[in-house]
Every structure is written in C-alpha cells, then in structure tokens.
Short mmCIF file of C-alpha atoms in Angstrom, two decimals:
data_model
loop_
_atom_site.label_atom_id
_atom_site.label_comp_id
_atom_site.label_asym_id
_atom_site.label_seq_id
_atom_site.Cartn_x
_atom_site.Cartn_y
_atom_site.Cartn_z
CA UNK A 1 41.22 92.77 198.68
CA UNK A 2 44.23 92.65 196.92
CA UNK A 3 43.55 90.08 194.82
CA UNK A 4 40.53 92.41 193.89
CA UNK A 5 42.42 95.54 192.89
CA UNK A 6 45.25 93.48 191.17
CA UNK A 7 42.33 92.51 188.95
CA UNK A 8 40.49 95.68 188.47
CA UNK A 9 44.26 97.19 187.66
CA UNK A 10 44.93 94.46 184.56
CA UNK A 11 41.10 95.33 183.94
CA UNK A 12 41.74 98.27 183.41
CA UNK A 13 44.83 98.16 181.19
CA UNK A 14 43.49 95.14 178.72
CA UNK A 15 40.52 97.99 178.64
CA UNK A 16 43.05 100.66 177.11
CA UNK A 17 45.03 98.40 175.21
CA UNK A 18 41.81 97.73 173.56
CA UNK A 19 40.77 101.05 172.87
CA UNK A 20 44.43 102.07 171.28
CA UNK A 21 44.84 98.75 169.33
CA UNK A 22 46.14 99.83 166.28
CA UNK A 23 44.86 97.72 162.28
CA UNK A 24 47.94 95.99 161.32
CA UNK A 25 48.90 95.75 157.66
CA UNK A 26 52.11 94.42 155.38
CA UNK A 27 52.00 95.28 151.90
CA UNK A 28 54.03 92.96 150.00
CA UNK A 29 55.30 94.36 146.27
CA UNK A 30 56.70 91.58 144.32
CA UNK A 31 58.24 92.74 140.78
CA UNK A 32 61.10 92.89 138.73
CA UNK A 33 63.55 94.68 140.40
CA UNK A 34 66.64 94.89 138.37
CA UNK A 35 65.55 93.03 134.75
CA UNK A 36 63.47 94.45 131.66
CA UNK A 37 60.44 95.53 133.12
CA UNK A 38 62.43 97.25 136.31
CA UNK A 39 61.80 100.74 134.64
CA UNK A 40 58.07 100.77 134.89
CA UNK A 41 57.38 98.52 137.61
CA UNK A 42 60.53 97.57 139.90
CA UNK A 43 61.87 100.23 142.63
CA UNK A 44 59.77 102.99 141.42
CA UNK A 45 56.80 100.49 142.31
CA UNK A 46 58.02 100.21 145.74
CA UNK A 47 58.21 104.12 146.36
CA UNK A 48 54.66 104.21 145.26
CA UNK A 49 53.69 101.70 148.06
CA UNK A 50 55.42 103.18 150.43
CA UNK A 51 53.79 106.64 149.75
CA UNK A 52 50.51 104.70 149.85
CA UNK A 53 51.39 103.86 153.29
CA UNK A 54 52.78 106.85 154.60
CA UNK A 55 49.85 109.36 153.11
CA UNK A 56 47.76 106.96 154.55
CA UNK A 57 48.95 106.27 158.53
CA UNK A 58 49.17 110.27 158.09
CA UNK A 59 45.48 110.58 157.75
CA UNK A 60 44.29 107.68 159.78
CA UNK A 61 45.52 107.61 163.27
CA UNK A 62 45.58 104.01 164.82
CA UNK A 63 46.64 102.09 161.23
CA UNK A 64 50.11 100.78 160.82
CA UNK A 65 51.28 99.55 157.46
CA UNK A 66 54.53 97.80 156.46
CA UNK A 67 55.98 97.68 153.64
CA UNK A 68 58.36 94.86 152.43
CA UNK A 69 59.91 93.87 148.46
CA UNK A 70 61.10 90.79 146.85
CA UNK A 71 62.45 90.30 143.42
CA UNK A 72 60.46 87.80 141.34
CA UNK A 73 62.85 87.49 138.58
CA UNK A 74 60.17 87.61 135.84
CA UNK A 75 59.50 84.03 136.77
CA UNK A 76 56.11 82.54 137.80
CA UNK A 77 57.70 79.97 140.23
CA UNK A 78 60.31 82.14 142.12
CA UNK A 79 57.14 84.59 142.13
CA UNK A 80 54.66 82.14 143.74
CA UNK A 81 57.34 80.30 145.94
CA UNK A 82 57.95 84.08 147.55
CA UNK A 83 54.21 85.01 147.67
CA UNK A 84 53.53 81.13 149.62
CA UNK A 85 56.83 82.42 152.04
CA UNK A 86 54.79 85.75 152.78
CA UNK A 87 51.58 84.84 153.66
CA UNK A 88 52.30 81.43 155.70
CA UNK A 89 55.63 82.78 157.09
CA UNK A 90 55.84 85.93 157.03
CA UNK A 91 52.28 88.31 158.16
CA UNK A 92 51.95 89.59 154.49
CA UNK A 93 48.30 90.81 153.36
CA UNK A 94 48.84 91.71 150.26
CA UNK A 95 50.76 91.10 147.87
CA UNK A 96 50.98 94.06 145.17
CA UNK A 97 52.71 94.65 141.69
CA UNK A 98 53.91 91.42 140.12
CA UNK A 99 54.73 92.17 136.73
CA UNK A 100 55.15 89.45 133.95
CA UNK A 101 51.73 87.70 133.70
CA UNK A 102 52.90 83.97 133.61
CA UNK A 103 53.87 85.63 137.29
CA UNK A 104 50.94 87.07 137.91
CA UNK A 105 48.65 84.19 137.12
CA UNK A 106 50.63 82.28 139.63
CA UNK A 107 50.59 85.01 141.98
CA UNK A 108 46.77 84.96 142.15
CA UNK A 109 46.44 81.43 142.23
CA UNK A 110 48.15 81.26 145.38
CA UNK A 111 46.81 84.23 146.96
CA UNK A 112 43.16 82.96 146.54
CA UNK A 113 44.32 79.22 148.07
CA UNK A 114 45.71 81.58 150.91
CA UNK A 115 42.55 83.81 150.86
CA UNK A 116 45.10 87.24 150.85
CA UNK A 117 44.48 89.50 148.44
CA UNK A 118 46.72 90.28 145.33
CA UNK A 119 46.70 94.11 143.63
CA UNK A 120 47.78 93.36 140.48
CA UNK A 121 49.26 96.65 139.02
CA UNK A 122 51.59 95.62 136.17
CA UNK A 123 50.62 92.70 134.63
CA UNK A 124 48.11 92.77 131.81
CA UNK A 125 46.68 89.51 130.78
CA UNK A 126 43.34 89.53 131.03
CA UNK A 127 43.26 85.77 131.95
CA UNK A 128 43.27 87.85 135.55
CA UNK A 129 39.76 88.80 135.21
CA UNK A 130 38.46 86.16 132.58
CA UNK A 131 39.54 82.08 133.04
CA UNK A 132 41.41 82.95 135.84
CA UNK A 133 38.75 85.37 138.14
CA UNK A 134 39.14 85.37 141.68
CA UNK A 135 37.08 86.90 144.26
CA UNK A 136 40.83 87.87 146.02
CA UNK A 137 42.45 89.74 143.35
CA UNK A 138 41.83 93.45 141.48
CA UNK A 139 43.22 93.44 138.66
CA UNK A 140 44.29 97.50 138.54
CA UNK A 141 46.01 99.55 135.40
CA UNK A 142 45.99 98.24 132.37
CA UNK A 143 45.12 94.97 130.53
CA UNK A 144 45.85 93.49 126.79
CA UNK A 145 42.13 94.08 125.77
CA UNK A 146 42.51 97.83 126.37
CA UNK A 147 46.22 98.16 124.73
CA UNK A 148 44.48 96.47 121.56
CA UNK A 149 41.97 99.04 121.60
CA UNK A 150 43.37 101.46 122.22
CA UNK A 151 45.65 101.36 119.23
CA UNK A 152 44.66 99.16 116.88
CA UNK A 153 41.17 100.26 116.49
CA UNK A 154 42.10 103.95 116.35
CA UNK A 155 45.33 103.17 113.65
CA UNK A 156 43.18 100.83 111.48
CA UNK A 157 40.48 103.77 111.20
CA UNK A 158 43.32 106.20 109.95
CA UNK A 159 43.96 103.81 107.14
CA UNK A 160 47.04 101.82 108.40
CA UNK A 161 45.25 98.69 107.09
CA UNK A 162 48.09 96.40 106.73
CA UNK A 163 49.46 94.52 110.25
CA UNK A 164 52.55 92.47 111.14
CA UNK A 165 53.45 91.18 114.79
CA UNK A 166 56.87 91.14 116.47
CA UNK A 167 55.80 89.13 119.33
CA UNK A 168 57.26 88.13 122.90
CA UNK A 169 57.21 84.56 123.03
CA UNK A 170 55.23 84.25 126.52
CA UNK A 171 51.84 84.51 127.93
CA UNK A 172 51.40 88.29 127.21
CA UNK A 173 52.68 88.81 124.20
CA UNK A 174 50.62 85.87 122.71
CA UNK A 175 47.65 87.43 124.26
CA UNK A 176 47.97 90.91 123.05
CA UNK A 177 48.40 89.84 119.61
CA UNK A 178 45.52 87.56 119.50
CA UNK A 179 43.28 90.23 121.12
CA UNK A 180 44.74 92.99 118.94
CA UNK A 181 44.13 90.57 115.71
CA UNK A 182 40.79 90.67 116.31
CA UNK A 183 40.40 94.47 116.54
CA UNK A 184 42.61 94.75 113.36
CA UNK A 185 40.09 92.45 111.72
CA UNK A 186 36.65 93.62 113.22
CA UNK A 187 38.15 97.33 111.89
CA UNK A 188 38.35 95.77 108.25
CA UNK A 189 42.38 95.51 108.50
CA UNK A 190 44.68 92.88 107.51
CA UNK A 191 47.57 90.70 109.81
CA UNK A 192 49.72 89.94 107.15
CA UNK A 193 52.05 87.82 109.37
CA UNK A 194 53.77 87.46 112.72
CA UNK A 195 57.24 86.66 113.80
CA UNK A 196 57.75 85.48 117.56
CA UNK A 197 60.92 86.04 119.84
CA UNK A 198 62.13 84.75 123.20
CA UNK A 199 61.57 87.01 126.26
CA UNK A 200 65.08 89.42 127.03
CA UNK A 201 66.24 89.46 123.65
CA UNK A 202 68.99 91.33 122.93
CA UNK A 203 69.24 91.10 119.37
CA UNK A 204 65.92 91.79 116.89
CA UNK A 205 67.50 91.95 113.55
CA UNK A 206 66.38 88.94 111.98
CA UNK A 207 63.12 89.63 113.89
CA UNK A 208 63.23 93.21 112.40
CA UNK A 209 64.15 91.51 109.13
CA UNK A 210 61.17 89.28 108.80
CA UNK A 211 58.63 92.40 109.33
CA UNK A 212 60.30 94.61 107.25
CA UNK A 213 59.91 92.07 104.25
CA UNK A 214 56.21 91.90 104.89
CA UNK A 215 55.66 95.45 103.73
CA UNK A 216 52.99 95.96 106.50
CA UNK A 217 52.18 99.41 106.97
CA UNK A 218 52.57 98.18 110.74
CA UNK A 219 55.07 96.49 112.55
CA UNK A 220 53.08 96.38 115.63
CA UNK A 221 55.60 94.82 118.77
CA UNK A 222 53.90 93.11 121.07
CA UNK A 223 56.48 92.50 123.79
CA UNK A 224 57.38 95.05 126.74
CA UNK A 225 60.16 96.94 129.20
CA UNK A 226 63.52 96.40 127.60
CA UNK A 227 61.77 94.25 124.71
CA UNK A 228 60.36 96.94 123.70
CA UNK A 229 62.63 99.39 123.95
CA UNK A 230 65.97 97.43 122.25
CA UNK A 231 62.74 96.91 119.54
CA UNK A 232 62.56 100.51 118.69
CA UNK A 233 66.04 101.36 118.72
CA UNK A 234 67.13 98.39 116.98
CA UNK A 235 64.36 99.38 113.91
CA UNK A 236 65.67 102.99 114.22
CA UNK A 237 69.11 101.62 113.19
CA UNK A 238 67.42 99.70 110.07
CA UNK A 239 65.12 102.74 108.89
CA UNK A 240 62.49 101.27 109.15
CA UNK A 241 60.01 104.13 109.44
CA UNK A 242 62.10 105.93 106.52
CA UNK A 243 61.07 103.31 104.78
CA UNK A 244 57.27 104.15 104.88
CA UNK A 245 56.53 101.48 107.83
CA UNK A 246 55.14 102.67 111.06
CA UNK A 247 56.23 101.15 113.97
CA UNK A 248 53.58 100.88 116.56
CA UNK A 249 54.47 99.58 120.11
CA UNK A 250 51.41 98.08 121.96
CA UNK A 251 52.29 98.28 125.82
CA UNK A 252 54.49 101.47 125.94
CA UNK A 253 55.47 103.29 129.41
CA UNK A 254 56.44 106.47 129.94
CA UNK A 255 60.26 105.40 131.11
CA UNK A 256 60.22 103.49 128.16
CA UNK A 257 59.85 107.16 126.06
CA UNK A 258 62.65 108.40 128.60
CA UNK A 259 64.70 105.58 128.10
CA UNK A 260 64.49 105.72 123.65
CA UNK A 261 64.75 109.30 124.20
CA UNK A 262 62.68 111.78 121.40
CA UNK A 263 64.73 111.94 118.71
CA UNK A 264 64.00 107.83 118.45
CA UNK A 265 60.68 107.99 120.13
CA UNK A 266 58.82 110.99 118.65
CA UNK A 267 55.55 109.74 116.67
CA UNK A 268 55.19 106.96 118.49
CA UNK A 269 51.30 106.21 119.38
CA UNK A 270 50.71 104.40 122.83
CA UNK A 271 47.69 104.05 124.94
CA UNK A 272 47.67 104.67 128.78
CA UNK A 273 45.69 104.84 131.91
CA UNK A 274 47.56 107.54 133.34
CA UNK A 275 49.27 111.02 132.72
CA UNK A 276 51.43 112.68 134.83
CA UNK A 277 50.33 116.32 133.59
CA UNK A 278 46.72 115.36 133.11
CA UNK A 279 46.09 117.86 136.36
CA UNK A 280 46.50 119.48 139.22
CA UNK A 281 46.22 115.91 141.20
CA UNK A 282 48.31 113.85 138.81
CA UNK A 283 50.98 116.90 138.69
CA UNK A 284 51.05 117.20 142.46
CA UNK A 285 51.62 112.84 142.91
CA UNK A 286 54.27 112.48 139.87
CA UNK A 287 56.40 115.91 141.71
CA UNK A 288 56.55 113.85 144.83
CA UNK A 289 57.42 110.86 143.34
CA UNK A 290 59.87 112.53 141.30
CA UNK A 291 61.48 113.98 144.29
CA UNK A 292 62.06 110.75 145.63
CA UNK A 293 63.70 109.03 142.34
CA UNK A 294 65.86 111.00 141.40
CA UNK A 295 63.49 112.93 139.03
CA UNK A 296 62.10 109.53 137.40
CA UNK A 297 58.33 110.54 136.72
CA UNK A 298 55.68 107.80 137.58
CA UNK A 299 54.79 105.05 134.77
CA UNK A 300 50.82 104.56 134.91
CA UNK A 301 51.51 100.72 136.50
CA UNK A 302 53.86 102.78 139.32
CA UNK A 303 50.29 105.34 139.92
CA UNK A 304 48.35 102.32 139.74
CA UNK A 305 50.42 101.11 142.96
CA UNK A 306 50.04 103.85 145.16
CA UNK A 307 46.15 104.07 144.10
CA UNK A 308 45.43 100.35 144.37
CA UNK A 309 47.25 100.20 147.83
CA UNK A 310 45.02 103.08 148.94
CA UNK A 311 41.78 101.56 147.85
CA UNK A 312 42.78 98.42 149.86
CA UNK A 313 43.77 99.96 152.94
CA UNK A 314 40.55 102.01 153.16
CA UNK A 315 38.62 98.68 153.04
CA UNK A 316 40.74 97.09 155.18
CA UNK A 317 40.38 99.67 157.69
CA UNK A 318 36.56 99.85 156.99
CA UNK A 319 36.67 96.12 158.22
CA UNK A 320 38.95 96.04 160.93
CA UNK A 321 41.24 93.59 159.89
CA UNK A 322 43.24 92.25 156.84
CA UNK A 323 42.56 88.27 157.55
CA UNK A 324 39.94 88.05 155.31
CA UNK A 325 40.99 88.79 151.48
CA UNK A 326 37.70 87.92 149.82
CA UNK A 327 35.84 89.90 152.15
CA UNK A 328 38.42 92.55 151.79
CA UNK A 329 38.18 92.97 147.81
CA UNK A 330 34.60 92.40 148.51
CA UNK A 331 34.65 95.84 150.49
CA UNK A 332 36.60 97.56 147.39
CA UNK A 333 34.12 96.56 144.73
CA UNK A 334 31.48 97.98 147.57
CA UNK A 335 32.64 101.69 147.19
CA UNK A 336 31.13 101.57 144.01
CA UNK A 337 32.39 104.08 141.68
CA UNK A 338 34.34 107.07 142.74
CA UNK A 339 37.04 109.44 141.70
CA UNK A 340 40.08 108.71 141.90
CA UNK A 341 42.47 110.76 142.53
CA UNK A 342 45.21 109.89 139.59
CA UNK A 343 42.96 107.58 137.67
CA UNK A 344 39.24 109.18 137.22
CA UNK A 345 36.39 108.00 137.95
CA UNK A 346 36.78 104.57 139.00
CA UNK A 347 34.94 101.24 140.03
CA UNK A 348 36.08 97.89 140.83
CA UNK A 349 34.07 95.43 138.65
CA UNK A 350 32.33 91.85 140.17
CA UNK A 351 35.48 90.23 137.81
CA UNK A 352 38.29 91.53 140.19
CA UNK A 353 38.85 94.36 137.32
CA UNK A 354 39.43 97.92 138.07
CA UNK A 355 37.68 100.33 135.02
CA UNK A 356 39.13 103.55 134.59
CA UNK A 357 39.42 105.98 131.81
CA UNK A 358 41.85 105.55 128.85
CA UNK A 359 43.86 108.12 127.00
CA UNK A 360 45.65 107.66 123.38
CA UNK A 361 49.08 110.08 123.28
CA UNK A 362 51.57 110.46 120.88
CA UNK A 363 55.21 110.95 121.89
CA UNK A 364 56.43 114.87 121.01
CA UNK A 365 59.15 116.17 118.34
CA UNK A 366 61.93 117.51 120.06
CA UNK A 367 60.98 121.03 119.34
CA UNK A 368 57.73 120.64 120.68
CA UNK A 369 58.69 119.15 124.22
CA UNK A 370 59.22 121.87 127.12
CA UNK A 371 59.25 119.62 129.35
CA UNK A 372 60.43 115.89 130.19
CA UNK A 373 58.25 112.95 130.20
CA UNK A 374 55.69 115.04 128.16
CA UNK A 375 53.04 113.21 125.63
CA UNK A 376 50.36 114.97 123.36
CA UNK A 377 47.00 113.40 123.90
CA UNK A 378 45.33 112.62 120.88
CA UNK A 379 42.09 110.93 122.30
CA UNK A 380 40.46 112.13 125.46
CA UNK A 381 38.98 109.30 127.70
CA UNK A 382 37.07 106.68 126.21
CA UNK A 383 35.41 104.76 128.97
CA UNK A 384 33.87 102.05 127.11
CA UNK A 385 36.99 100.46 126.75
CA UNK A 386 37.14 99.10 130.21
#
C-alpha cells in the first residue's frame, strides 16, 4: 500500500514537472568587442540580444533564454575555436553576430558540422548565402551585393562615371569591390584602378595618395569600422573632396557618422537596411537601446540582432526545442514573409538569406541636423535589391 502511494506521489510530481517544463535557450553573440568593428557590432550587439531575450521571456511564459559573449578578435580561428567550445561544451544554440566574414565563413562551417544554427548579423559576404549555403545559417542585415547596389548603381546614374578602390585587403573588401565593379560597369562607368591595404591600418596616406593621382571622380573605400572611418578623416586632412573627388564609403554605419562627426561626414552617401527614425517602431527600439548605452543609437547590424534573435526564438519555441538547427532555420524560412517590426516586410529565403527593404541616405550639413544620428533618405525602399 505504501509502495502504491509512494508511486502515485512521484506520479504525480514527474506529471507537473512536465506540464511546467520550461524551452531552454543560450544565445551565443560572438563579435568584436573592443577592435575596429566594436562600434557597430561589439557591446551594442550584445544589448540587442539581450533585449531579444528579455522582450521575449516577457511575452512567452515558460521560455528561458541565456545570453552569453565572447570576443572573436576579428579572427576566423579564435572565432571558430570559441563557437566548437559553445556548442560541444558549453549548451549554446546559437551562435549570433560574428562580424568579419573570413569569421563568419568559419563560423557557419562549424555550426552546420554541429547542426546549431548561426544568425549572422554583421558580416556581409555573400559567400554566406552563395558557395558557402547552409541549411543552419540566416544570413540577416546586409550583404556586399546590396552595398554595391545600393551605391554604385545610383552614383554611376548621376554621372560620377569614373571609379577608384581603396580596398581592405581581406575577404570582404575583395568581395565588395569585385561585386561593386560589376555594377560600375553594367551602369556604363569606368574602374580606373584600385589600391589594396592591410586590415587595422592606421595610416592611409600613401593609400590616399595613389587614388588621388587617379583623378577618379570616386574614391570608393571598400573596407569597414575603424578602416573606414581613419579613411575619411585621413582624406579630409588631404582635401580630397576640395579637390573635386567624391569620396564614397561602401559599408557605412551609423556610429561610424557619430564617430567622423558632420562637419567631416556631411555628403556622404551610404546604403542601409535600417533607420532609427524611419517610425514609430524603429523610434520606440533605438530610445530603448539608447537608454541602455549611454545614448549610442542602434547601427542596422545591432537591429538586425535583436530582430534575428526574435525570429529564432519564435521558431524555436514553435518546435519545442533548440537541438535541431536545420529544422530550426527550416521553421524561420516557414513564416514566410511578414513585417517586421524594425526591418519591413521580411522573408527568409531557401539560401539562408534574410530580404528586407533597402534605403539610400545621405549624411546632413550641420545646419540641417536637429537631431543626433540623423540621415536624409534619398531613395525610399527598393526591394529588388535583396
């Protein structure tokens, strides 16, 4: 008799234990934490995840999500040597962010072997959704086929015929001038040359030099983060622009515009998947974030972290469980197209790639800005370019 209730008792618990079992999930965001590309991705990438997963335990009771960071360095094997340590060691599910995109190919690589899943919201080769597809990894904001044309096709239209390159010596910056060389050309503009420079560099001027010799009509700088921005100030100091050339920076992020400041930045063209004033839903997200960085407003990759990680969590929850990655993205390219909150209307392609809207802006004068981190859009959505 005993024996019987004793067993009807644990019965009963496993029962209710059951019932309140809770979906387990650990978001892993691996980026550059304290180098060049720490403005747009880095910390502020991390607050973005961790909003993801507070907004969304908030409005689904019986989900837990953890959050964790690691610093990848900008290199791919420190990058996929941490990734390997999170999933086999460590319960990660995802691993989110990575950018550099010799680090995010590696990234992906070893999430698919692990069958994880990797968000990929601030790297832009497009190897992600083209040689290197994988049924485990969305490939979110932005990509090097969009950032060519974005710019290149609209600039080469308004005349500016007559291209040179300034060009990160690495796996994105060879891909976004090859990509954007063929936009040039298919517009019925000219490369006239191409210089190329190691990644971090702190000096440009014989870089600078080379371009400014060409007499291009564009000195188009295909690097990124603090490449991008020592570019611009660095050609400020050489007048370059008073000297008739525009200087056209391909992957441009809204802390980059903070960090050059307007009186160095104003004119500058840039193409983007997200605007913090766009409206009342983009406003509402950047104030938050804002709130918690010190009043540093969101970069697009930053939005595309907190939107990704919300998109994955809703399928993971849809399934259950997080063990299976491919069925997992599988379940995110099954919503279909929807609207997304900070990006538009959006749909997760059979590639791994995430299509949203894309906006061209132009950085403000001085006396036009009311406001920090503000951009005049010059080109409302064009959707064929995803």
């Amino acid at each position: 008799m005993n024996r019987t209730i004793f067993f009807l008792i644990a019965v009963a618990i496993l029962s209710v234990q059951g019932a309140s079992a809770e979906v387990s999930v650990k978001l892993g965001v691996l980026t550059d934490m304290s180098g060049l590309y720490a403005d747009f991705s880095g910390p502020g990438s991390l607050e973005a995840a961790k909003m993801a997963a507070e907004d969304f335990m908030a409005a689904n009771g019986g989900v837990r999500v953890e959050v964790i960071s690691a610093d990848h360095q900008n290199k791919p094997d420190v990058a996929s040597s941490i990734a390997r340590k999170w999933f086999d060691n460590d319960g990660v599910d995802a691993v989110v962010d990575v950018a550099t995109s010799s680090a995010a190919l590696a990234v992906s690589t070893v999430t698919k072997e692990k069958n994880k899943v990797f968000l990929a919201t601030n790297a832009a080769t497009t190897e992600l959704t083209g040689k290197q597809c994988s049924p485990n990894t969305v490939h979110w904001t932005f990509d090097t086929w969009g950032f060519a044309h974005g710019t290149a096709d609209y600039l080469v239209k308004q005349g500016e015929s007559t291209w040179f390159f300034l060009t990160a010596d690495y796996v994105y910056g060879n891909t976004i001038q090859r990509e954007t060389t063929e936009v040039v050309k298919a517009a019925g503009g000219k490369v006239l040359g191409s210089v190329k420079h190691p990644l971090n560099t702190s000096d440009f001027s014989s870089f600078l030099l080379r371009a400014q010799a060409s007499k291009a009509k564009i000195i188009a700088l295909a690097n990124a983060g603090g490449d991008t921005v020592n570019s611009i100030k660095q050609a400020s100091e050489f007048g370059i622009a008073a000297g008739g050339q525009q200087l056209v920076a391909l992957a441009v992020f809204l802390s980059d515009v903070h960090s050059l400041g307007l009186q160095v930045a104003q004119g500058l063209k840039l193409t983007t998947w997200f605007y913090w004033d766009l409206n009342d839903a983009t406003r509402r997200f950047a104030k938050r974030f804002a709130e918690r960085r010190g009043g540093q407003y969101p970069s697009m990759g930053q939005a595309g972290t907190y939107a990704a990680s919300l998109l994955y969590l809703e399928a993971v929850l849809k399934l259950g469980a997080a063990t299976d990655g491919a069925k997992v993205v599988a379940t995110m390219r099954a919503k279909g197209e929807y609207d997304d909150p900070l990006f538009g209307r959006t749909q997760v392609r059979i590639d791994g790639r995430a299509t949203h809207p894309i906006y061209l802006a132009e950085v403000k004068k001085p006396a036009e800005s009311k406001a920090p981190y503000t951009l005049r859009l010059l080109q409302y959505p064009r959707n064929d370019f995803s």
